PDB file of C-alpha atoms in Angstrom:
ATOM      1  CA  MET R   1       0.000   0.000   0.000  1.00 59.00           C
ATOM      2  CA  LYS R   2       2.883   2.363   0.828  1.00 54.00           C
ATOM      3  CA  LYS R   3       4.479   1.765  -2.601  1.00 56.00           C
ATOM      4  CA  ILE R   4       1.189   2.608  -4.324  1.00 52.00           C
ATOM      5  CA  LEU R   5       0.806   5.818  -2.304  1.00 51.00           C
ATOM      6  CA  ILE R   6       4.385   6.959  -3.039  1.00 53.00           C
ATOM      7  CA  SER R   7       3.969   6.266  -6.780  1.00 57.00           C
ATOM      8  CA  PHE R   8       0.700   8.190  -6.848  1.00 51.00           C
ATOM      9  CA  ILE R   9       2.208  11.200  -5.056  1.00 51.00           C
ATOM     10  CA  LEU R  10       5.145  11.280  -7.483  1.00 54.00           C
ATOM     11  CA  LEU R  11       2.753  11.162 -10.441  1.00 53.00           C
ATOM     12  CA  PHE R  12       0.756  14.075  -9.044  1.00 46.00           C
ATOM     13  CA  GLY R  13       3.966  16.019  -8.394  1.00 49.00           C
ATOM     14  CA  ILE R  14       4.855  15.845 -12.083  1.00 48.00           C
ATOM     15  CA  GLU R  15       1.379  16.918 -13.158  1.00 47.00           C
ATOM     16  CA  MET R  16       1.266  19.823 -10.690  1.00 43.00           C
ATOM     17  CA  ALA R  17       4.216  21.362 -12.523  1.00 39.00           C
ATOM     18  CA  GLN R  18       1.923  21.649 -15.567  1.00 45.00           C
ATOM     19  CA  ALA R  19      -0.405  24.084 -13.716  1.00 43.00           C
ATOM     20  CA  GLN R  20      -3.538  21.994 -13.346  1.00 54.00           C
ATOM     21  CA  ILE R  21      -6.310  22.707 -10.844  1.00 85.00           C
ATOM     22  CA  HIS R  22      -6.071  20.674  -7.637  1.00 91.00           C
ATOM     23  CA  GLU R  23      -8.283  20.230  -4.591  1.00 93.00           C
ATOM     24  CA  ILE R  24      -7.641  19.135  -1.042  1.00 96.00           C
ATOM     25  CA  GLY R  25     -10.543  18.448   1.269  1.00 97.00           C
ATOM     26  CA  VAL R  26     -12.018  16.825   4.356  1.00 98.00           C
ATOM     27  CA  GLY R  27     -15.241  14.911   4.812  1.00 98.00           C
ATOM     28  CA  LEU R  28     -17.488  13.652   7.607  1.00 98.00           C
ATOM     29  CA  GLY R  29     -20.338  11.180   7.504  1.00 97.00           C
ATOM     30  CA  GLY R  30     -22.139   8.095   8.743  1.00 97.00           C
ATOM     31  CA  VAL R  31     -21.170   4.451   8.184  1.00 97.00           C
ATOM     32  CA  ASN R  32     -23.059   1.187   8.327  1.00 96.00           C
ATOM     33  CA  TYR R  33     -22.147  -2.413   7.564  1.00 95.00           C
ATOM     34  CA  VAL R  34     -24.113  -5.263   5.951  1.00 94.00           C
ATOM     35  CA  GLY R  35     -22.987  -8.847   6.526  1.00 91.00           C
ATOM     36  CA  ASP R  36     -23.642 -11.797   8.801  1.00 90.00           C
ATOM     37  CA  ILE R  37     -24.530  -9.953  12.022  1.00 92.00           C
ATOM     38  CA  GLY R  38     -27.227  -7.391  12.689  1.00 90.00           C
ATOM     39  CA  SER R  39     -29.364  -5.389  10.302  1.00 90.00           C
ATOM     40  CA  THR R  40     -29.395  -6.044   6.546  1.00 88.00           C
ATOM     41  CA  GLN R  41     -30.582  -2.526   5.707  1.00 90.00           C
ATOM     42  CA  TYR R  42     -28.231  -1.130   3.071  1.00 90.00           C
ATOM     43  CA  ILE R  43     -28.149   2.628   3.685  1.00 89.00           C
ATOM     44  CA  ALA R  44     -28.621   3.247   7.405  1.00 90.00           C
ATOM     45  CA  PRO R  45     -25.677   5.356   8.657  1.00 92.00           C
ATOM     46  CA  LYS R  46     -25.178   5.092  12.410  1.00 91.00           C
ATOM     47  CA  ASN R  47     -21.420   5.174  13.075  1.00 96.00           C
ATOM     48  CA  LEU R  48     -18.953   7.972  12.469  1.00 96.00           C
ATOM     49  CA  GLY R  49     -16.492   8.090   9.596  1.00 97.00           C
ATOM     50  CA  TYR R  50     -14.173  10.772   8.258  1.00 97.00           C
ATOM     51  CA  ASN R  51     -11.800  11.199   5.327  1.00 98.00           C
ATOM     52  CA  VAL R  52      -9.183  13.462   3.801  1.00 98.00           C
ATOM     53  CA  PHE R  53      -8.625  13.554   0.050  1.00 98.00           C
ATOM     54  CA  TYR R  54      -6.768  15.069  -2.870  1.00 97.00           C
ATOM     55  CA  ARG R  55      -8.474  15.539  -6.266  1.00 95.00           C
ATOM     56  CA  TRP R  56      -6.799  16.346  -9.573  1.00 93.00           C
ATOM     57  CA  ASN R  57      -9.306  17.832 -12.042  1.00 91.00           C
ATOM     58  CA  ARG R  58      -8.059  16.512 -15.365  1.00 89.00           C
ATOM     59  CA  SER R  59     -10.969  18.023 -17.333  1.00 88.00           C
ATOM     60  CA  PRO R  60     -14.423  19.557 -16.658  1.00 89.00           C
ATOM     61  CA  ARG R  61     -15.882  16.038 -16.913  1.00 90.00           C
ATOM     62  CA  HIS R  62     -13.448  13.826 -15.008  1.00 92.00           C
ATOM     63  CA  SER R  63     -10.903  13.845 -12.205  1.00 95.00           C
ATOM     64  CA  TYR R  64      -8.636  11.481 -10.281  1.00 96.00           C
ATOM     65  CA  LYS R  65      -8.849  11.194  -6.503  1.00 97.00           C
ATOM     66  CA  ILE R  66      -6.820   9.683  -3.680  1.00 98.00           C
ATOM     67  CA  SER R  67      -8.327   9.520  -0.196  1.00 98.00           C
ATOM     68  CA  TYR R  68      -7.731   8.166   3.283  1.00 98.00           C
ATOM     69  CA  SER R  69     -10.746   7.202   5.419  1.00 98.00           C
ATOM     70  CA  HIS R  70     -11.193   6.073   9.002  1.00 98.00           C
ATOM     71  CA  MET R  71     -14.516   4.386   9.783  1.00 97.00           C
ATOM     72  CA  LYS R  72     -16.160   2.536  12.645  1.00 97.00           C
ATOM     73  CA  ILE R  73     -18.603  -0.290  11.899  1.00 97.00           C
ATOM     74  CA  THR R  74     -20.900  -2.172  14.281  1.00 95.00           C
ATOM     75  CA  GLY R  75     -23.532  -4.892  14.099  1.00 93.00           C
ATOM     76  CA  ASP R  76     -26.110  -6.113  16.613  1.00 93.00           C
ATOM     77  CA  ASP R  77     -28.399  -9.097  16.049  1.00 91.00           C
ATOM     78  CA  ALA R  78     -30.952  -7.537  18.413  1.00 91.00           C
ATOM     79  CA  LYS R  79     -31.551  -4.816  15.786  1.00 90.00           C
ATOM     80  CA  SER R  80     -32.060  -7.257  12.910  1.00 89.00           C
ATOM     81  CA  SER R  81     -35.417  -7.931  11.258  1.00 88.00           C
ATOM     82  CA  MET R  82     -34.504 -11.642  11.012  1.00 89.00           C
ATOM     83  CA  GLU R  83     -35.811 -13.750  13.898  1.00 91.00           C
ATOM     84  CA  SER R  84     -32.931 -16.228  13.592  1.00 87.00           C
ATOM     85  CA  ARG R  85     -30.406 -13.454  14.180  1.00 89.00           C
ATOM     86  CA  LYS R  86     -32.360 -12.031  17.098  1.00 90.00           C
ATOM     87  CA  ALA R  87     -32.357 -15.480  18.714  1.00 89.00           C
ATOM     88  CA  ARG R  88     -28.595 -15.828  18.150  1.00 88.00           C
ATOM     89  CA  GLY R  89     -27.832 -12.502  19.882  1.00 88.00           C
ATOM     90  CA  LEU R  90     -24.330 -11.666  18.614  1.00 90.00           C
ATOM     91  CA  LYS R  91     -22.845  -8.179  18.271  1.00 92.00           C
ATOM     92  CA  PHE R  92     -19.472  -6.755  17.196  1.00 93.00           C
ATOM     93  CA  ASN R  93     -17.530  -3.582  16.482  1.00 95.00           C
ATOM     94  CA  ASN R  94     -14.549  -2.982  14.223  1.00 96.00           C
ATOM     95  CA  THR R  95     -12.508  -0.147  12.724  1.00 97.00           C
ATOM     96  CA  ILE R  96     -11.631   0.199   9.039  1.00 97.00           C
ATOM     97  CA  GLN R  97      -8.735   2.267   7.742  1.00 98.00           C
ATOM     98  CA  GLU R  98      -8.995   2.735   3.986  1.00 98.00           C
ATOM     99  CA  LEU R  99      -6.737   4.115   1.246  1.00 98.00           C
ATOM    100  CA  THR R 100      -8.539   4.625  -2.084  1.00 98.00           C
ATOM    101  CA  LEU R 101      -7.447   5.533  -5.619  1.00 98.00           C
ATOM    102  CA  GLY R 102     -10.100   6.177  -8.235  1.00 97.00           C
ATOM    103  CA  LEU R 103     -11.744   8.043 -11.094  1.00 97.00           C
ATOM    104  CA  GLU R 104     -14.610  10.510 -10.763  1.00 97.00           C
ATOM    105  CA  PHE R 105     -16.942  11.286 -13.694  1.00 96.00           C
ATOM    106  CA  ASN R 106     -19.122  14.436 -13.807  1.00 95.00           C
ATOM    107  CA  PHE R 107     -22.451  14.228 -15.639  1.00 95.00           C
ATOM    108  CA  PHE R 108     -22.272  17.943 -16.507  1.00 92.00           C
ATOM    109  CA  GLU R 109     -19.229  20.068 -17.242  1.00 89.00           C
ATOM    110  CA  PHE R 110     -17.754  21.378 -14.012  1.00 86.00           C
ATOM    111  CA  ASP R 111     -15.331  23.970 -15.314  1.00 77.00           C
ATOM    112  CA  LEU R 112     -13.210  25.578 -12.605  1.00 72.00           C
ATOM    113  CA  HIS R 113     -12.535  28.527 -14.908  1.00 68.00           C
ATOM    114  CA  GLU R 114     -16.043  29.745 -14.068  1.00 73.00           C
ATOM    115  CA  GLU R 115     -16.796  31.807 -10.982  1.00 75.00           C
ATOM    116  CA  GLN R 116     -20.569  31.497 -10.578  1.00 83.00           C
ATOM    117  CA  PHE R 117     -22.419  28.771  -8.698  1.00 89.00           C
ATOM    118  CA  ALA R 118     -22.530  25.382 -10.464  1.00 90.00           C
ATOM    119  CA  MET R 119     -23.726  21.851  -9.680  1.00 94.00           C
ATOM    120  CA  THR R 120     -23.280  18.407 -11.187  1.00 95.00           C
ATOM    121  CA  PRO R 121     -24.089  14.811 -10.254  1.00 97.00           C
ATOM    122  CA  TYR R 122     -21.094  12.476 -10.396  1.00 98.00           C
ATOM    123  CA  LEU R 123     -20.052   8.840 -10.150  1.00 98.00           C
ATOM    124  CA  PHE R 124     -16.876   7.473  -8.590  1.00 98.00           C
ATOM    125  CA  THR R 125     -15.176   4.082  -8.583  1.00 98.00           C
ATOM    126  CA  GLY R 126     -11.698   2.743  -7.981  1.00 98.00           C
ATOM    127  CA  ILE R 127      -9.801   0.339  -5.731  1.00 98.00           C
ATOM    128  CA  SER R 128      -9.259   0.479  -1.966  1.00 98.00           C
ATOM    129  CA  GLY R 129      -6.789  -1.109   0.400  1.00 98.00           C
ATOM    130  CA  ILE R 130      -8.299  -1.679   3.855  1.00 98.00           C
ATOM    131  CA  ARG R 131      -6.897  -2.486   7.311  1.00 97.00           C
ATOM    132  CA  TYR R 132      -9.117  -3.938  10.040  1.00 96.00           C
ATOM    133  CA  ASN R 133      -9.112  -6.119  13.174  1.00 93.00           C
ATOM    134  CA  ASP R 134      -9.303  -9.884  12.651  1.00 90.00           C
ATOM    135  CA  LEU R 135     -12.262 -10.722  14.898  1.00 89.00           C
ATOM    136  CA  TYR R 136     -13.578 -14.071  16.091  1.00 84.00           C
ATOM    137  CA  PHE R 137     -16.110 -15.350  18.621  1.00 84.00           C
ATOM    138  CA  ARG R 138     -15.792 -17.660  21.592  1.00 80.00           C
ATOM    139  CA  GLY R 139     -19.388 -18.452  22.327  1.00 76.00           C
ATOM    140  CA  HIS R 140     -21.074 -15.050  22.376  1.00 79.00           C
ATOM    141  CA  ARG R 141     -17.894 -13.189  23.329  1.00 83.00           C
ATOM    142  CA  MET R 142     -16.174 -11.201  20.589  1.00 86.00           C
ATOM    143  CA  VAL R 143     -12.358 -11.360  20.618  1.00 86.00           C
ATOM    144  CA  LYS R 144     -10.068  -9.013  18.676  1.00 87.00           C
ATOM    145  CA  GLY R 145      -7.082 -10.626  16.953  1.00 84.00           C
ATOM    146  CA  GLY R 146      -4.302  -8.929  15.022  1.00 88.00           C
ATOM    147  CA  LYS R 147      -4.551  -6.467  12.158  1.00 93.00           C
ATOM    148  CA  LYS R 148      -5.461  -7.795   8.714  1.00 94.00           C
ATOM    149  CA  TYR R 149      -5.270  -6.291   5.233  1.00 96.00           C
ATOM    150  CA  SER R 150      -7.631  -6.739   2.308  1.00 97.00           C
ATOM    151  CA  ALA R 151      -9.123  -4.808  -0.620  1.00 98.00           C
ATOM    152  CA  ALA R 152     -12.481  -3.298  -1.501  1.00 98.00           C
ATOM    153  CA  ILE R 153     -14.280  -1.883  -4.535  1.00 98.00           C
ATOM    154  CA  PRO R 154     -16.026   1.470  -3.900  1.00 98.00           C
ATOM    155  CA  ILE R 155     -18.995   2.576  -6.011  1.00 98.00           C
ATOM    156  CA  ALA R 156     -20.201   6.080  -5.154  1.00 98.00           C
ATOM    157  CA  ALA R 157     -22.740   8.601  -6.422  1.00 98.00           C
ATOM    158  CA  GLY R 158     -23.024  12.191  -5.341  1.00 97.00           C
ATOM    159  CA  LEU R 159     -23.624  15.847  -6.026  1.00 97.00           C
ATOM    160  CA  LYS R 160     -20.871  18.426  -6.382  1.00 95.00           C
ATOM    161  CA  PHE R 161     -21.486  22.169  -5.794  1.00 95.00           C
ATOM    162  CA  ARG R 162     -19.157  25.045  -6.689  1.00 91.00           C
ATOM    163  CA  LEU R 163     -19.916  27.594  -3.965  1.00 91.00           C
ATOM    164  CA  THR R 164     -17.025  29.891  -4.928  1.00 87.00           C
ATOM    165  CA  PRO R 165     -14.076  29.439  -7.317  1.00 82.00           C
ATOM    166  CA  GLN R 166     -12.058  28.125  -4.354  1.00 88.00           C
ATOM    167  CA  LEU R 167     -14.724  26.240  -2.375  1.00 91.00           C
ATOM    168  CA  ILE R 168     -16.386  22.967  -3.470  1.00 94.00           C
ATOM    169  CA  LEU R 169     -19.096  21.145  -1.506  1.00 96.00           C
ATOM    170  CA  ASN R 170     -19.743  17.423  -2.078  1.00 96.00           C
ATOM    171  CA  ALA R 171     -22.560  15.156  -0.890  1.00 97.00           C
ATOM    172  CA  GLU R 172     -21.979  11.441  -1.498  1.00 97.00           C
ATOM    173  CA  VAL R 173     -23.257   7.928  -0.827  1.00 97.00           C
ATOM    174  CA  ALA R 174     -20.771   5.083  -1.340  1.00 98.00           C
ATOM    175  CA  ALA R 175     -21.196   1.302  -1.317  1.00 97.00           C
ATOM    176  CA  ASN R 176     -17.983  -0.642  -0.649  1.00 98.00           C
ATOM    177  CA  TYR R 177     -17.700  -4.336  -1.508  1.00 97.00           C
ATOM    178  CA  SER R 178     -14.887  -5.863   0.543  1.00 97.00           C
ATOM    179  CA  PHE R 179     -12.822  -8.910  -0.366  1.00 96.00           C
ATOM    180  CA  THR R 180     -13.158 -10.346   3.140  1.00 93.00           C
ATOM    181  CA  ASP R 181     -15.951 -12.088   5.036  1.00 90.00           C
ATOM    182  CA  ASN R 182     -14.491 -11.269   8.429  1.00 90.00           C
ATOM    183  CA  LEU R 183     -15.125  -7.605   9.140  1.00 94.00           C
ATOM    184  CA  ASP R 184     -17.734  -8.941  11.577  1.00 91.00           C
ATOM    185  CA  GLY R 185     -15.832 -11.942  13.007  1.00 86.00           C
ATOM    186  CA  SER R 186     -18.044 -14.459  11.224  1.00 83.00           C
ATOM    187  CA  HIS R 187     -15.243 -16.171   9.309  1.00 78.00           C
ATOM    188  CA  SER R 188     -11.839 -15.754  10.960  1.00 74.00           C
ATOM    189  CA  SER R 189      -8.873 -16.717   8.796  1.00 67.00           C
ATOM    190  CA  ASP R 190      -6.746 -18.050  11.691  1.00 61.00           C
ATOM    191  CA  SER R 191      -7.276 -21.835  11.896  1.00 53.00           C
ATOM    192  CA  ASN R 192      -5.340 -22.042  15.182  1.00 51.00           C
ATOM    193  CA  LEU R 193      -7.921 -20.062  17.137  1.00 52.00           C
ATOM    194  CA  GLU R 194     -10.586 -21.728  19.251  1.00 49.00           C
ATOM    195  CA  LYS R 195     -13.642 -20.297  17.533  1.00 53.00           C
ATOM    196  CA  PHE R 196     -16.624 -21.002  15.331  1.00 58.00           C
ATOM    197  CA  ASN R 197     -17.293 -19.618  11.844  1.00 61.00           C
ATOM    198  CA  PHE R 198     -20.806 -18.850  10.650  1.00 66.00           C
ATOM    199  CA  GLY R 199     -20.375 -16.558   7.628  1.00 62.00           C
ATOM    200  CA  LYS R 200     -22.771 -17.741   4.922  1.00 69.00           C
ATOM    201  CA  ASN R 201     -23.800 -14.535   3.127  1.00 70.00           C
ATOM    202  CA  GLY R 202     -20.647 -13.876   1.120  1.00 85.00           C
ATOM    203  CA  ASN R 203     -18.188 -11.045   1.633  1.00 93.00           C
ATOM    204  CA  ASP R 204     -19.033  -8.050   3.800  1.00 94.00           C
ATOM    205  CA  TRP R 205     -20.207  -4.634   2.590  1.00 96.00           C
ATOM    206  CA  TYR R 206     -19.905  -1.238   4.259  1.00 97.00           C
ATOM    207  CA  PHE R 207     -21.676   1.975   3.282  1.00 97.00           C
ATOM    208  CA  TYR R 208     -20.678   5.602   3.744  1.00 97.00           C
ATOM    209  CA  SER R 209     -22.993   8.633   3.499  1.00 97.00           C
ATOM    210  CA  GLY R 210     -21.466  12.040   4.049  1.00 97.00           C
ATOM    211  CA  ILE R 211     -20.501  15.523   2.976  1.00 98.00           C
ATOM    212  CA  SER R 212     -17.099  17.057   2.292  1.00 98.00           C
ATOM    213  CA  LEU R 213     -15.604  20.474   1.694  1.00 97.00           C
ATOM    214  CA  SER R 214     -12.607  21.029  -0.558  1.00 95.00           C
ATOM    215  CA  PHE R 215     -10.422  23.977  -1.487  1.00 93.00           C
ATOM    216  CA  THR R 216      -8.938  24.504  -4.948  1.00 89.00           C
ATOM    217  CA  PHE R 217      -5.371  25.611  -5.556  1.00 83.00           C
ATOM    218  CA  GLY R 218      -2.977  25.953  -8.491  1.00 71.00           C
ATOM    219  CA  GLN R 219      -3.406  27.934 -11.683  1.00 63.00           C
ATOM    220  CA  ASN R 220      -6.483  27.504 -13.840  1.00 58.00           C
ATOM    221  CA  PRO R 221      -5.871  24.817 -16.470  1.00 52.00           C
ATOM    222  CA  CYS R 222      -6.470  25.047 -20.184  1.00 55.00           C
ATOM    223  CA  TYR R 223      -8.688  22.072 -20.937  1.00 50.00           C
ATOM    224  CA  CYS R 224      -8.306  22.416 -24.718  1.00 50.00           C
ATOM    225  CA  GLU R 225      -5.857  20.300 -26.686  1.00 49.00           C
TER     226      GLU R 225
END
């Protein structure tokens, strides 16, 4: 993950010398998880998450973004609509640290040459590296193991608002498909632990709904050839 981050920063350093428009921003929002414990409701933010990001606006219609996010996820069978989960009575909590690289596409032209208010819907996707606690259960007691690494695919949709030439507001909902089934402790990868596995619903998902504020810097680009 560190090699990817260093390579990406070097790439952006070269492009910054060509006087493109750049953004740096911070975001705050709610997070929820969908997996083998607790509620199966997809967009129901209840835990806190935050992120910092850098965006390179390559044209009025697309940009590249790198971000770091820190998110808490929880699950409680008592809050599930499934009677079998309520009877089981498990609950967990975990923390996800995420580094994401991706491409953002604007539905309308979002030209940073302009000074008046503007708005566009957008889509975002890419690849994420995630770090989390390897959980497992002994009976109904959750136990935290060591740190584990995996990957995730983010798919996000949002609205982008140009409030001033230097100030951009974003509102976004993101669904993240992880490549692990153990964010919730339902399928620990350590065969030496005294535990039981019960993950039967495939890999875990986590959802983020939030807003962010970014500031532009650098000279205005010329988007023409």
